[in-house]
Short mmCIF file of C-alpha atoms and ligand atoms in Angstrom, two decimals:
data_model
loop_
_atom_site.label_atom_id
_atom_site.label_comp_id
_atom_site.label_asym_id
_atom_site.label_seq_id
_atom_site.Cartn_x
_atom_site.Cartn_y
_atom_site.Cartn_z
CA MET R 30 69.02 10.15 -38.68
CA SER R 31 66.88 10.36 -35.59
CA ILE R 32 68.43 9.36 -32.32
CA TYR R 33 65.11 7.74 -31.56
CA GLU R 34 64.17 4.41 -33.05
CA THR R 35 60.56 3.57 -33.78
CA GLY R 36 58.84 2.55 -30.63
CA ALA R 37 61.15 4.61 -28.42
CA ILE R 38 59.25 6.60 -25.84
CA LYS R 39 60.14 10.19 -25.20
CA SER R 40 59.07 12.04 -22.07
CA LEU R 41 58.43 15.76 -22.03
CA LYS R 42 57.99 18.14 -19.13
CA ALA R 43 55.24 20.76 -19.33
CA GLY R 44 56.50 23.67 -21.47
CA GLU R 45 59.18 21.60 -23.24
CA LEU R 46 59.32 21.69 -27.03
CA LEU R 47 58.77 18.42 -28.95
CA MET R 48 59.59 19.98 -32.32
CA GLN R 49 60.56 23.38 -33.60
CA GLU R 50 59.09 25.14 -36.65
CA GLY R 51 61.73 25.41 -39.40
CA GLU R 52 63.93 22.54 -38.23
CA LYS R 53 64.29 19.45 -40.42
CA GLY R 54 62.25 16.54 -39.16
CA ASP R 55 63.00 12.87 -39.51
CA CYS R 56 60.35 11.33 -37.32
CA ALA R 57 56.69 11.57 -36.36
CA TYR R 58 55.20 11.18 -32.90
CA ILE R 59 52.11 9.67 -31.34
CA ILE R 60 51.02 11.13 -28.04
CA GLU R 61 50.61 8.39 -25.48
CA THR R 62 49.71 10.50 -22.47
CA GLY R 63 49.39 14.23 -21.82
CA SER R 64 48.65 17.02 -24.27
CA VAL R 65 50.50 19.45 -26.48
CA GLU R 66 49.86 22.72 -28.25
CA ILE R 67 50.74 23.47 -31.86
CA LEU R 68 52.22 26.90 -32.53
CA ILE R 69 53.30 28.87 -35.53
CA ASP R 70 55.43 31.96 -35.77
CA ARG R 71 53.50 34.98 -37.09
CA ASP R 72 55.92 37.84 -37.71
CA GLY R 73 57.88 37.02 -34.58
CA ALA R 74 54.81 36.41 -32.41
CA GLU R 75 53.72 32.93 -31.34
CA GLN R 76 50.26 31.88 -32.45
CA ILE R 77 48.61 28.77 -31.01
CA ILE R 78 46.66 27.02 -33.75
CA GLY R 79 45.48 23.98 -31.87
CA THR R 80 45.96 21.46 -29.07
CA ARG R 81 46.23 17.68 -29.28
CA GLY R 82 45.83 14.93 -26.72
CA ALA R 83 46.45 11.19 -26.37
CA GLY R 84 46.35 9.26 -29.64
CA ALA R 85 47.18 12.23 -31.88
CA LEU R 86 49.80 11.86 -34.61
CA LEU R 87 52.21 14.78 -34.99
CA GLY R 88 54.96 15.71 -37.44
CA GLU R 89 53.84 13.11 -39.99
CA MET R 90 55.13 15.14 -42.96
CA ALA R 91 58.64 14.04 -41.99
CA MET R 92 57.63 10.60 -43.25
CA ILE R 93 57.94 11.73 -46.87
CA ASP R 94 60.80 14.23 -46.92
CA ASP R 95 63.06 16.39 -44.79
CA GLN R 96 61.36 19.71 -45.46
CA PRO R 97 61.35 22.07 -42.48
CA ARG R 98 58.68 21.48 -39.86
CA THR R 99 55.69 23.73 -40.52
CA ALA R 100 54.86 24.29 -36.84
CA SER R 101 56.30 23.93 -33.35
CA VAL R 102 54.81 21.57 -30.77
CA ARG R 103 55.07 22.22 -27.02
CA ALA R 104 53.93 20.10 -24.10
CA VAL R 105 51.04 21.68 -22.16
CA GLU R 106 51.51 19.17 -19.38
CA ASP R 107 53.93 16.30 -18.79
CA CYS R 108 53.70 14.00 -21.80
CA SER R 109 54.86 10.67 -23.06
CA VAL R 110 55.19 10.33 -26.84
CA LEU R 111 56.01 7.40 -29.13
CA VAL R 112 58.53 7.92 -31.94
CA ILE R 113 58.11 6.68 -35.54
CA SER R 114 61.32 7.11 -37.54
CA ARG R 115 61.26 7.86 -41.28
CA GLU R 116 63.51 4.90 -42.07
CA ASP R 117 61.21 2.55 -40.28
CA PHE R 118 58.20 4.04 -42.01
CA ALA R 119 59.91 3.64 -45.40
CA ARG R 120 60.81 0.03 -44.62
CA ARG R 121 57.24 -0.75 -43.71
CA THR R 122 55.71 0.96 -46.73
CA GLU R 123 58.17 -0.63 -49.16
CA SER R 124 56.93 -4.06 -48.23
CA ALA R 125 53.30 -2.96 -48.15
CA ASP R 126 50.59 -3.52 -50.71
CA PRO R 127 50.87 -1.02 -53.60
CA ILE R 128 47.48 0.53 -52.79
CA LEU R 129 48.68 1.39 -49.34
CA ARG R 130 51.93 2.78 -50.72
CA MET R 131 50.20 4.85 -53.32
CA VAL R 132 47.47 6.21 -51.08
CA THR R 133 49.94 7.08 -48.33
CA LYS R 134 52.10 8.93 -50.80
CA VAL R 135 49.19 10.75 -52.44
CA ILE R 136 47.67 11.71 -49.12
CA LEU R 137 50.89 12.93 -47.54
CA THR R 138 51.96 14.87 -50.62
CA ARG R 139 48.54 16.48 -51.05
CA TYR R 140 48.41 17.19 -47.36
CA ARG R 141 51.72 19.03 -47.54
CA ASP R 142 50.39 21.14 -50.44
CA MET R 143 47.21 21.85 -48.52
CA LEU R 144 49.17 22.80 -45.42
CA GLY R 145 51.38 25.09 -47.47
CA ARG R 146 48.40 26.79 -49.06
CA SER R 147 46.35 27.21 -45.93
CA ARG R 148 49.38 28.51 -43.98
CA LEU R 149 49.70 31.31 -46.53
CA VAL R 150 46.20 32.55 -45.78
CA VAL R 151 45.89 31.83 -42.05
CA ASP R 152 44.94 34.92 -40.09
CA PRO R 153 44.22 35.36 -36.39
CA PRO R 154 41.02 33.61 -35.26
CA GLY R 155 37.81 35.57 -35.80
CA THR R 156 38.92 37.48 -38.89
CA ALA R 157 37.15 37.10 -42.22
CA ALA R 158 40.29 35.79 -43.90
CA ASN R 159 40.41 32.89 -41.48
CA GLY R 160 36.93 31.84 -42.56
CA ASP R 161 38.15 31.72 -46.16
CA ALA R 162 41.14 29.65 -45.16
CA ASP R 163 38.90 27.14 -43.41
CA ALA R 164 36.65 26.93 -46.45
CA ALA R 165 39.67 26.49 -48.71
CA SER R 166 41.15 23.73 -46.60
CA LEU R 167 37.79 21.97 -46.31
CA GLU R 168 37.48 21.96 -50.07
CA THR R 169 41.01 20.61 -50.42
CA ASP R 170 40.19 17.92 -47.88
CA GLN R 171 37.21 16.87 -49.96
CA GLU R 172 39.31 16.87 -53.13
CA LEU R 173 41.90 14.79 -51.36
CA ARG R 174 39.36 12.20 -50.26
CA ASP R 175 37.78 12.06 -53.73
CA LEU R 176 41.17 11.66 -55.35
CA ALA R 177 42.24 8.88 -53.01
CA VAL R 178 38.92 7.02 -53.33
CA ASN R 179 38.90 7.41 -57.09
CA THR R 180 42.50 6.30 -57.39
CA ILE R 181 41.88 3.21 -55.27
CA LYS R 182 38.81 2.31 -57.32
CA ILE R 183 40.66 2.72 -60.61
CA TYR R 184 43.61 0.72 -59.31
CA HIS R 185 41.43 -2.19 -58.18
CA GLU R 186 39.36 -2.25 -61.31
CA LEU R 187 42.41 -1.88 -63.54
CA LYS R 188 44.22 -4.75 -61.87
CA HIS R 189 41.14 -6.89 -62.26
CA GLY R 190 40.63 -5.65 -65.84
CA LEU R 191 44.20 -6.47 -66.78
CA GLN R 192 43.76 -10.05 -65.56
CA ASN R 193 40.42 -10.35 -67.33
CA GLY R 194 41.55 -9.19 -70.73
CA GLU R 195 39.74 -5.84 -70.62
CA LEU R 196 42.80 -4.02 -71.93
CA GLN R 197 43.32 -3.80 -75.67
CA LEU R 198 45.93 -2.23 -77.86
CA TYR R 199 44.91 0.12 -80.63
CA TYR R 200 47.36 0.82 -83.44
CA GLN R 201 47.88 4.19 -85.06
CA PRO R 202 49.88 4.25 -88.31
CA ILE R 203 53.09 6.24 -88.67
CA ILE R 204 53.48 7.44 -92.25
CA ASP R 205 56.73 7.80 -94.16
CA LEU R 206 56.15 11.16 -95.87
CA GLU R 207 58.62 10.48 -98.67
CA SER R 208 57.10 7.19 -99.84
CA SER R 209 53.62 7.86 -98.37
CA ARG R 210 53.68 4.30 -97.02
CA ILE R 211 52.86 3.10 -93.54
CA ALA R 212 56.25 2.59 -91.89
CA GLY R 213 54.96 1.37 -88.56
CA PHE R 214 52.35 1.81 -85.84
CA GLU R 215 52.22 3.18 -82.33
CA ALA R 216 50.54 0.83 -79.85
CA LEU R 217 48.12 2.70 -77.57
CA ALA R 218 46.35 1.05 -74.66
CA ARG R 219 42.57 1.13 -74.34
CA TRP R 220 40.60 -0.12 -71.38
CA ILE R 221 37.21 -1.51 -72.38
CA HIS R 222 35.42 -1.50 -69.04
CA PRO R 223 32.41 -3.87 -68.97
CA GLU R 224 30.12 -1.18 -67.50
CA LYS R 225 31.82 2.15 -68.15
CA GLY R 226 32.85 1.46 -71.74
CA MET R 227 36.11 2.74 -73.12
CA ILE R 228 38.35 4.48 -70.57
CA SER R 229 41.08 6.78 -71.88
CA PRO R 230 44.72 6.02 -71.06
CA GLY R 231 44.90 9.59 -69.79
CA VAL R 232 42.82 8.33 -66.83
CA PHE R 233 44.35 4.95 -66.07
CA ILE R 234 48.00 5.27 -67.13
CA PRO R 235 48.84 7.82 -64.38
CA VAL R 236 47.28 5.49 -61.76
CA ALA R 237 49.22 2.56 -63.24
CA GLU R 238 52.43 4.58 -63.07
CA GLU R 239 51.93 5.67 -59.47
CA SER R 240 50.94 2.22 -58.27
CA GLY R 241 53.55 0.19 -60.13
CA LEU R 242 50.92 -1.63 -62.24
CA ILE R 243 52.52 -0.02 -65.28
CA VAL R 244 55.25 -2.66 -65.23
CA GLU R 245 52.66 -5.36 -65.86
CA ILE R 246 50.91 -3.21 -68.48
CA SER R 247 54.16 -2.55 -70.36
CA ARG R 248 55.01 -6.26 -70.51
CA TRP R 249 51.51 -7.05 -71.69
CA ALA R 250 51.75 -4.28 -74.33
CA LEU R 251 55.09 -5.57 -75.57
CA ASP R 252 53.79 -9.14 -75.78
CA GLU R 253 50.68 -8.00 -77.69
CA SER R 254 52.79 -5.82 -80.01
CA CYS R 255 55.08 -8.75 -80.84
CA LYS R 256 52.05 -10.80 -81.89
CA ALA R 257 50.56 -7.85 -83.77
CA VAL R 258 53.69 -7.09 -85.73
CA LYS R 259 53.91 -10.70 -86.88
CA HIS R 260 50.34 -10.44 -88.16
CA LEU R 261 50.78 -7.02 -89.76
CA GLU R 262 54.09 -7.88 -91.42
CA GLN R 263 52.22 -10.20 -93.85
CA PHE R 264 50.66 -7.11 -95.41
CA ASN R 265 53.84 -5.06 -95.52
CA ASP R 266 55.00 -4.52 -99.06
CA GLY R 267 57.70 -2.00 -98.12
CA ALA R 268 61.41 -2.79 -98.09
CA ALA R 269 61.96 -1.97 -94.41
CA PRO R 270 60.57 -4.10 -91.59
CA LEU R 271 57.34 -2.78 -90.15
CA PHE R 272 57.77 -1.52 -86.59
CA ILE R 273 55.51 -1.08 -83.59
CA SER R 274 56.31 1.64 -81.12
CA VAL R 275 55.52 0.62 -77.54
CA ASN R 276 55.17 3.20 -74.76
CA PHE R 277 57.33 2.54 -71.72
CA SER R 278 57.62 4.35 -68.45
CA VAL R 279 60.76 5.04 -66.45
CA HIS R 280 59.22 2.89 -63.69
CA ASP R 281 59.77 -0.06 -66.01
CA PHE R 282 63.48 0.70 -66.08
CA SER R 283 63.73 0.82 -62.29
CA ASP R 284 63.22 -2.93 -62.27
CA ARG R 285 66.70 -4.52 -62.27
CA ASP R 286 65.40 -7.43 -64.35
CA PHE R 287 63.81 -5.14 -66.95
CA LEU R 288 65.94 -6.30 -69.87
CA HIS R 289 65.62 -9.92 -68.86
CA HIS R 290 61.80 -9.72 -68.88
CA VAL R 291 61.70 -7.78 -72.11
CA THR R 292 64.05 -10.12 -73.99
CA ALA R 293 62.16 -13.16 -72.68
CA ILE R 294 58.97 -11.73 -74.27
CA MET R 295 60.82 -11.06 -77.54
CA GLU R 296 62.27 -14.57 -77.63
CA LYS R 297 58.98 -16.24 -76.71
CA ASN R 298 57.38 -14.51 -79.71
CA LYS R 299 60.49 -14.92 -81.91
CA THR R 300 60.30 -11.21 -82.71
CA PRO R 301 63.46 -9.60 -84.12
CA PRO R 302 64.16 -6.40 -82.13
CA ALA R 303 64.12 -4.26 -85.32
CA HIS R 304 60.31 -4.62 -85.24
CA ILE R 305 59.99 -2.88 -81.87
CA HIS R 306 60.66 0.74 -80.95
CA LEU R 307 60.59 1.83 -77.32
CA GLU R 308 58.93 5.16 -76.61
CA ILE R 309 59.60 7.12 -73.49
CA THR R 310 58.51 10.69 -72.78
CA GLU R 311 61.11 13.35 -72.35
CA SER R 312 59.77 14.35 -68.93
CA LEU R 313 59.74 10.77 -67.59
CA LEU R 314 63.27 10.30 -68.88
CA MET R 315 64.43 13.31 -66.89
CA GLU R 316 62.82 12.01 -63.68
CA LYS R 317 65.50 9.35 -63.27
CA PRO R 318 68.12 10.12 -65.94
CA HIS R 319 70.78 7.70 -64.63
CA VAL R 320 68.41 4.75 -64.35
CA ALA R 321 66.95 5.56 -67.79
CA LYS R 322 70.35 5.94 -69.46
CA GLU R 323 71.60 2.58 -68.25
CA ALA R 324 68.42 0.76 -69.23
CA LEU R 325 68.20 2.46 -72.63
CA GLU R 326 71.82 1.62 -73.45
CA LYS R 327 71.13 -2.04 -72.74
CA CYS R 328 67.97 -1.91 -74.87
CA ARG R 329 69.85 -0.28 -77.73
CA ALA R 330 72.60 -2.90 -77.50
CA TYR R 331 69.90 -5.59 -77.73
CA GLY R 332 68.66 -4.03 -80.98
CA PHE R 333 65.66 -1.91 -80.05
CA GLU R 334 65.27 1.59 -81.45
CA ILE R 335 64.51 4.33 -78.98
CA SER R 336 62.13 7.25 -79.47
CA ILE R 337 61.74 10.31 -77.29
CA ASP R 338 58.04 11.06 -76.98
CA ASP R 339 56.45 14.51 -76.52
CA PHE R 340 59.75 16.11 -77.43
CA GLY R 341 59.92 19.80 -76.60
CA THR R 342 57.59 19.70 -73.58
CA GLY R 343 60.01 18.40 -70.96
CA TYR R 344 61.71 21.74 -70.25
CA SER R 345 64.98 19.89 -70.10
CA SER R 346 68.39 20.89 -71.29
CA LEU R 347 69.25 19.80 -74.82
CA SER R 348 72.58 18.50 -73.62
CA TYR R 349 70.90 15.22 -72.60
CA LEU R 350 70.39 14.40 -76.28
CA HIS R 351 74.09 13.60 -76.48
CA SER R 352 74.21 11.34 -73.48
CA PHE R 353 71.18 9.12 -74.18
CA PRO R 354 71.05 6.58 -76.99
CA ILE R 355 68.24 8.09 -79.07
CA ASP R 356 67.14 7.16 -82.59
CA THR R 357 63.99 9.23 -83.04
CA LEU R 358 62.49 12.46 -81.73
CA LYS R 359 58.71 12.70 -81.71
CA ILE R 360 57.65 16.34 -81.93
CA ASP R 361 54.85 16.97 -79.48
CA GLN R 362 51.44 17.54 -81.01
CA SER R 363 51.00 20.91 -79.28
CA PHE R 364 53.63 22.41 -81.63
CA ILE R 365 51.99 20.88 -84.70
CA ARG R 366 48.60 22.21 -83.60
CA SER R 367 49.85 25.77 -83.50
CA MET R 368 52.47 25.78 -86.25
CA MET R 369 50.14 26.96 -89.04
CA ALA R 370 48.99 29.98 -87.07
CA GLN R 371 51.99 30.86 -84.92
CA HIS R 372 55.29 31.84 -86.39
CA SER R 373 57.20 30.83 -83.24
CA SER R 374 55.71 27.30 -83.29
CA PHE R 375 56.55 26.93 -86.95
CA GLN R 376 60.15 27.97 -86.26
CA LEU R 377 60.32 25.55 -83.36
CA VAL R 378 59.14 22.63 -85.49
CA LYS R 379 61.63 23.62 -88.18
CA SER R 380 64.44 23.81 -85.61
CA ILE R 381 63.60 20.41 -84.08
CA ILE R 382 63.68 18.80 -87.53
CA ALA R 383 67.07 20.42 -88.25
CA LEU R 384 68.38 19.42 -84.82
CA ALA R 385 67.33 15.80 -85.34
CA LYS R 386 69.00 15.71 -88.75
CA ASN R 387 72.22 17.21 -87.40
CA LEU R 388 72.30 14.62 -84.63
CA ASP R 389 71.55 11.83 -87.10
CA MET R 390 68.17 11.09 -85.56
CA ARG R 391 64.84 10.50 -87.23
CA VAL R 392 61.88 12.70 -86.54
CA ILE R 393 58.17 11.95 -86.25
CA ALA R 394 55.62 14.75 -86.08
CA GLU R 395 52.58 13.83 -83.98
CA GLY R 396 49.00 15.07 -84.05
CA ILE R 397 48.55 15.86 -87.76
CA GLU R 398 44.89 16.77 -88.14
CA HIS R 399 44.97 18.75 -91.40
CA PRO R 400 46.47 18.10 -94.84
CA GLU R 401 48.14 21.53 -94.78
CA GLU R 402 50.21 20.44 -91.79
CA ALA R 403 51.33 17.27 -93.57
CA ALA R 404 52.26 19.26 -96.68
CA GLU R 405 54.22 21.79 -94.65
CA LEU R 406 56.06 19.08 -92.71
CA HIS R 407 56.94 17.37 -95.97
CA LYS R 408 58.42 20.65 -97.22
CA LEU R 409 60.47 20.86 -94.02
CA SER R 410 61.84 17.36 -94.78
CA CYS R 411 60.16 15.79 -91.75
CA GLU R 412 60.41 12.05 -92.36
CA TYR R 413 57.41 10.62 -90.53
CA CYS R 414 53.97 11.82 -89.49
CA GLN R 415 51.24 10.46 -87.26
CA GLY R 416 47.80 11.92 -86.67
CA PHE R 417 44.05 11.68 -87.00
CA TRP R 418 44.17 13.06 -90.55
CA PHE R 419 46.02 9.92 -91.68
CA ALA R 420 44.22 7.52 -89.36
CA LYS R 421 43.06 7.22 -85.77
CA PRO R 422 44.34 4.49 -83.44
CA GLN R 423 42.32 1.34 -84.20
CA PRO R 424 42.01 -2.35 -83.27
CA LEU R 425 44.45 -4.80 -84.85
CA GLU R 426 42.16 -6.17 -87.56
CA GLU R 427 41.23 -2.68 -88.72
CA ALA R 428 44.89 -1.66 -88.72
CA ALA R 429 45.67 -4.74 -90.83
CA ALA R 430 42.89 -3.82 -93.30
CA LEU R 431 44.22 -0.27 -93.44
CA LEU R 432 47.68 -1.58 -94.28
CA GLN R 433 46.30 -3.91 -96.98
CA ASN R 434 44.18 -1.25 -98.66
CA TRP R 435 46.42 1.75 -98.05
CA SER R 436 46.06 4.53 -100.54
CA PRO R 437 48.29 7.48 -99.77
CA PRO R 438 46.30 10.58 -98.83
CA VAL R 439 46.70 13.67 -100.98
CA TYR R 440 48.08 16.81 -99.34
CA GLN R 441 46.63 20.18 -100.07
CA THR R 442 49.43 22.61 -99.75
CA GLY R 443 48.79 25.40 -97.34
CA LYS R 444 50.90 28.17 -95.98
CA ALA R 445 52.21 28.00 -92.45
CA ALA R 446 53.02 31.11 -90.50
CA GLY R 447 56.47 32.10 -91.68
CA SER R 448 56.74 29.41 -94.37
CA LYS R 449 58.37 30.37 -97.68
P1 LIG H 6 51.19 9.57 -76.50
O1 LIG H 6 52.16 8.45 -76.31
O2 LIG H 6 51.74 10.91 -76.80
O3 LIG H 6 50.21 9.07 -77.64
C1 LIG H 6 49.66 9.92 -78.61
C2 LIG H 6 48.27 10.34 -78.20
O4 LIG H 6 47.79 11.31 -79.14
C3 LIG H 6 47.27 9.20 -78.26
O5 LIG H 6 46.32 9.46 -77.26
C4 LIG H 6 46.64 9.37 -79.64
O6 LIG H 6 45.35 8.81 -79.73
C5 LIG H 6 46.58 10.87 -79.72
N1 LIG H 6 46.58 11.36 -81.10
C6 LIG H 6 47.13 10.81 -82.18
N2 LIG H 6 46.91 11.58 -83.27
C7 LIG H 6 46.22 12.67 -82.86
C8 LIG H 6 45.70 13.83 -83.51
O7 LIG H 6 45.81 14.03 -84.72
N3 LIG H 6 45.06 14.73 -82.74
C9 LIG H 6 44.90 14.55 -81.39
N4 LIG H 6 44.24 15.48 -80.71
N5 LIG H 6 45.37 13.47 -80.74
C10 LIG H 6 46.04 12.53 -81.47
P2 LIG H 6 45.82 8.31 -76.28
O8 LIG H 6 45.75 7.02 -77.03
O9 LIG H 6 44.62 8.84 -75.59
O10 LIG H 6 47.00 8.15 -75.25
C11 LIG H 6 47.32 9.18 -74.35
C12 LIG H 6 48.61 8.91 -73.67
O11 LIG H 6 48.50 7.79 -72.79
C13 LIG H 6 49.74 8.53 -74.62
O12 LIG H 6 50.25 9.70 -75.20
C14 LIG H 6 50.70 7.84 -73.69
O13 LIG H 6 51.45 8.78 -72.97
C15 LIG H 6 49.76 7.14 -72.73
N6 LIG H 6 49.64 5.73 -73.15
C16 LIG H 6 48.77 5.15 -74.00
N7 LIG H 6 48.99 3.81 -74.08
C17 LIG H 6 50.04 3.54 -73.26
C18 LIG H 6 50.75 2.35 -72.90
O14 LIG H 6 50.49 1.23 -73.38
N8 LIG H 6 51.77 2.48 -72.00
C19 LIG H 6 52.12 3.69 -71.48
N9 LIG H 6 53.17 3.75 -70.62
N10 LIG H 6 51.49 4.84 -71.79
C20 LIG H 6 50.46 4.76 -72.68
CA1 LIG H 7 53.82 7.70 -77.31
CA1 LIG H 8 53.35 11.86 -77.83
#
């Protein structure tokens, strides 16, 4: 922790160092009076890369982490500087509006990347390489501004859209390959923007996750899914209850009252938990494994089933499969896409199915676009499939009609790479 509290004033004599390249920083500074020079070490030789005067902010990267300082700062003349400690910065941003939080985080993180990249190519002034570095950093600056502006716009419009009912859930059937019946649906969010038309979740979900809006979206999605499952269940002629799989994010679990909110929605709708599956991606799960484990255990105890989405893409150790309460693995569509042509993908799909069976988990293959894939997965004893070949995600009424008039599609057997 810094010995200086925010607001403390530090005086420097000409020639004195304010910060040293390579040391860990925990505060930023604002120059009140005087001026400083910024230096970097180039193969043991000092290189001055700029000077700053009153009003300049220095060492701001220490506001996000304790990575080593990327430059030294030395007083050119006697200076007075104001200290901003990281703790104080964190306190202030935590209570700030989410836009401010998000933009600050995006800007500082991008800025660190930009600094890292441009430092790699900085050459002494006047050389050709330096020109390239300037061009590169200018471009990154532009990208940074565009990203921040775009993110803010999406956030504002999304928040407004959420309140104004512009979000809709589409339902994509999940097929039981053995019975060829629809076993359940995955609920996928769509944003029907009044001017821009349909906006893909690939655009707005990341913004919702970064800004915290995802918590509101997840609750809305669960509420909608409870109503939808009640409607769809009338057309279910299978023995098992129809389920809807709702996508959740680990940010949802960070909320201490997560289970309380979720169960309140279930009770309000009088939905038995067997009708709802929670989906969480493998990579999000690994971001905060302890938080996720605790929340998932509570959800499982309540009666929800838990699916791991995009399985196989999270680059995580398989050992976590033991420690989390998991009912279903969803094989990522990238493996399905390549399994008919690539022997290694086929083997991977086969191994995931075997792994799931050995661990007493169910398996859903995602992204089935061709009948040959469905036939091959059936041969591999994969239990469930989901993909455009069966049906695309669609509005509730169309999903209900699909369920009512369901005629099982016919597979045309094909031969996958390496299949017997
Ligand atoms: P996901 O959860 O992996 O959802 C499956 C995605 O694959 C969906 O994209 C679906 O439309 C698409 N898909 C299904 N079958 C096929 C196929 O045969 N071929 C191809 N190429 N694609 C197929 P979508 O709806 O665009 O959603 C993208 C991602 O956005 C989702 O990936 C999920 O991560 C996220 N998402 C969507 N809705 C929500 C939500 O309500 N909450 C959260 N947290 N995330 C959501
Ligand atoms: Ca999903
Ligand atoms: Ca997926």
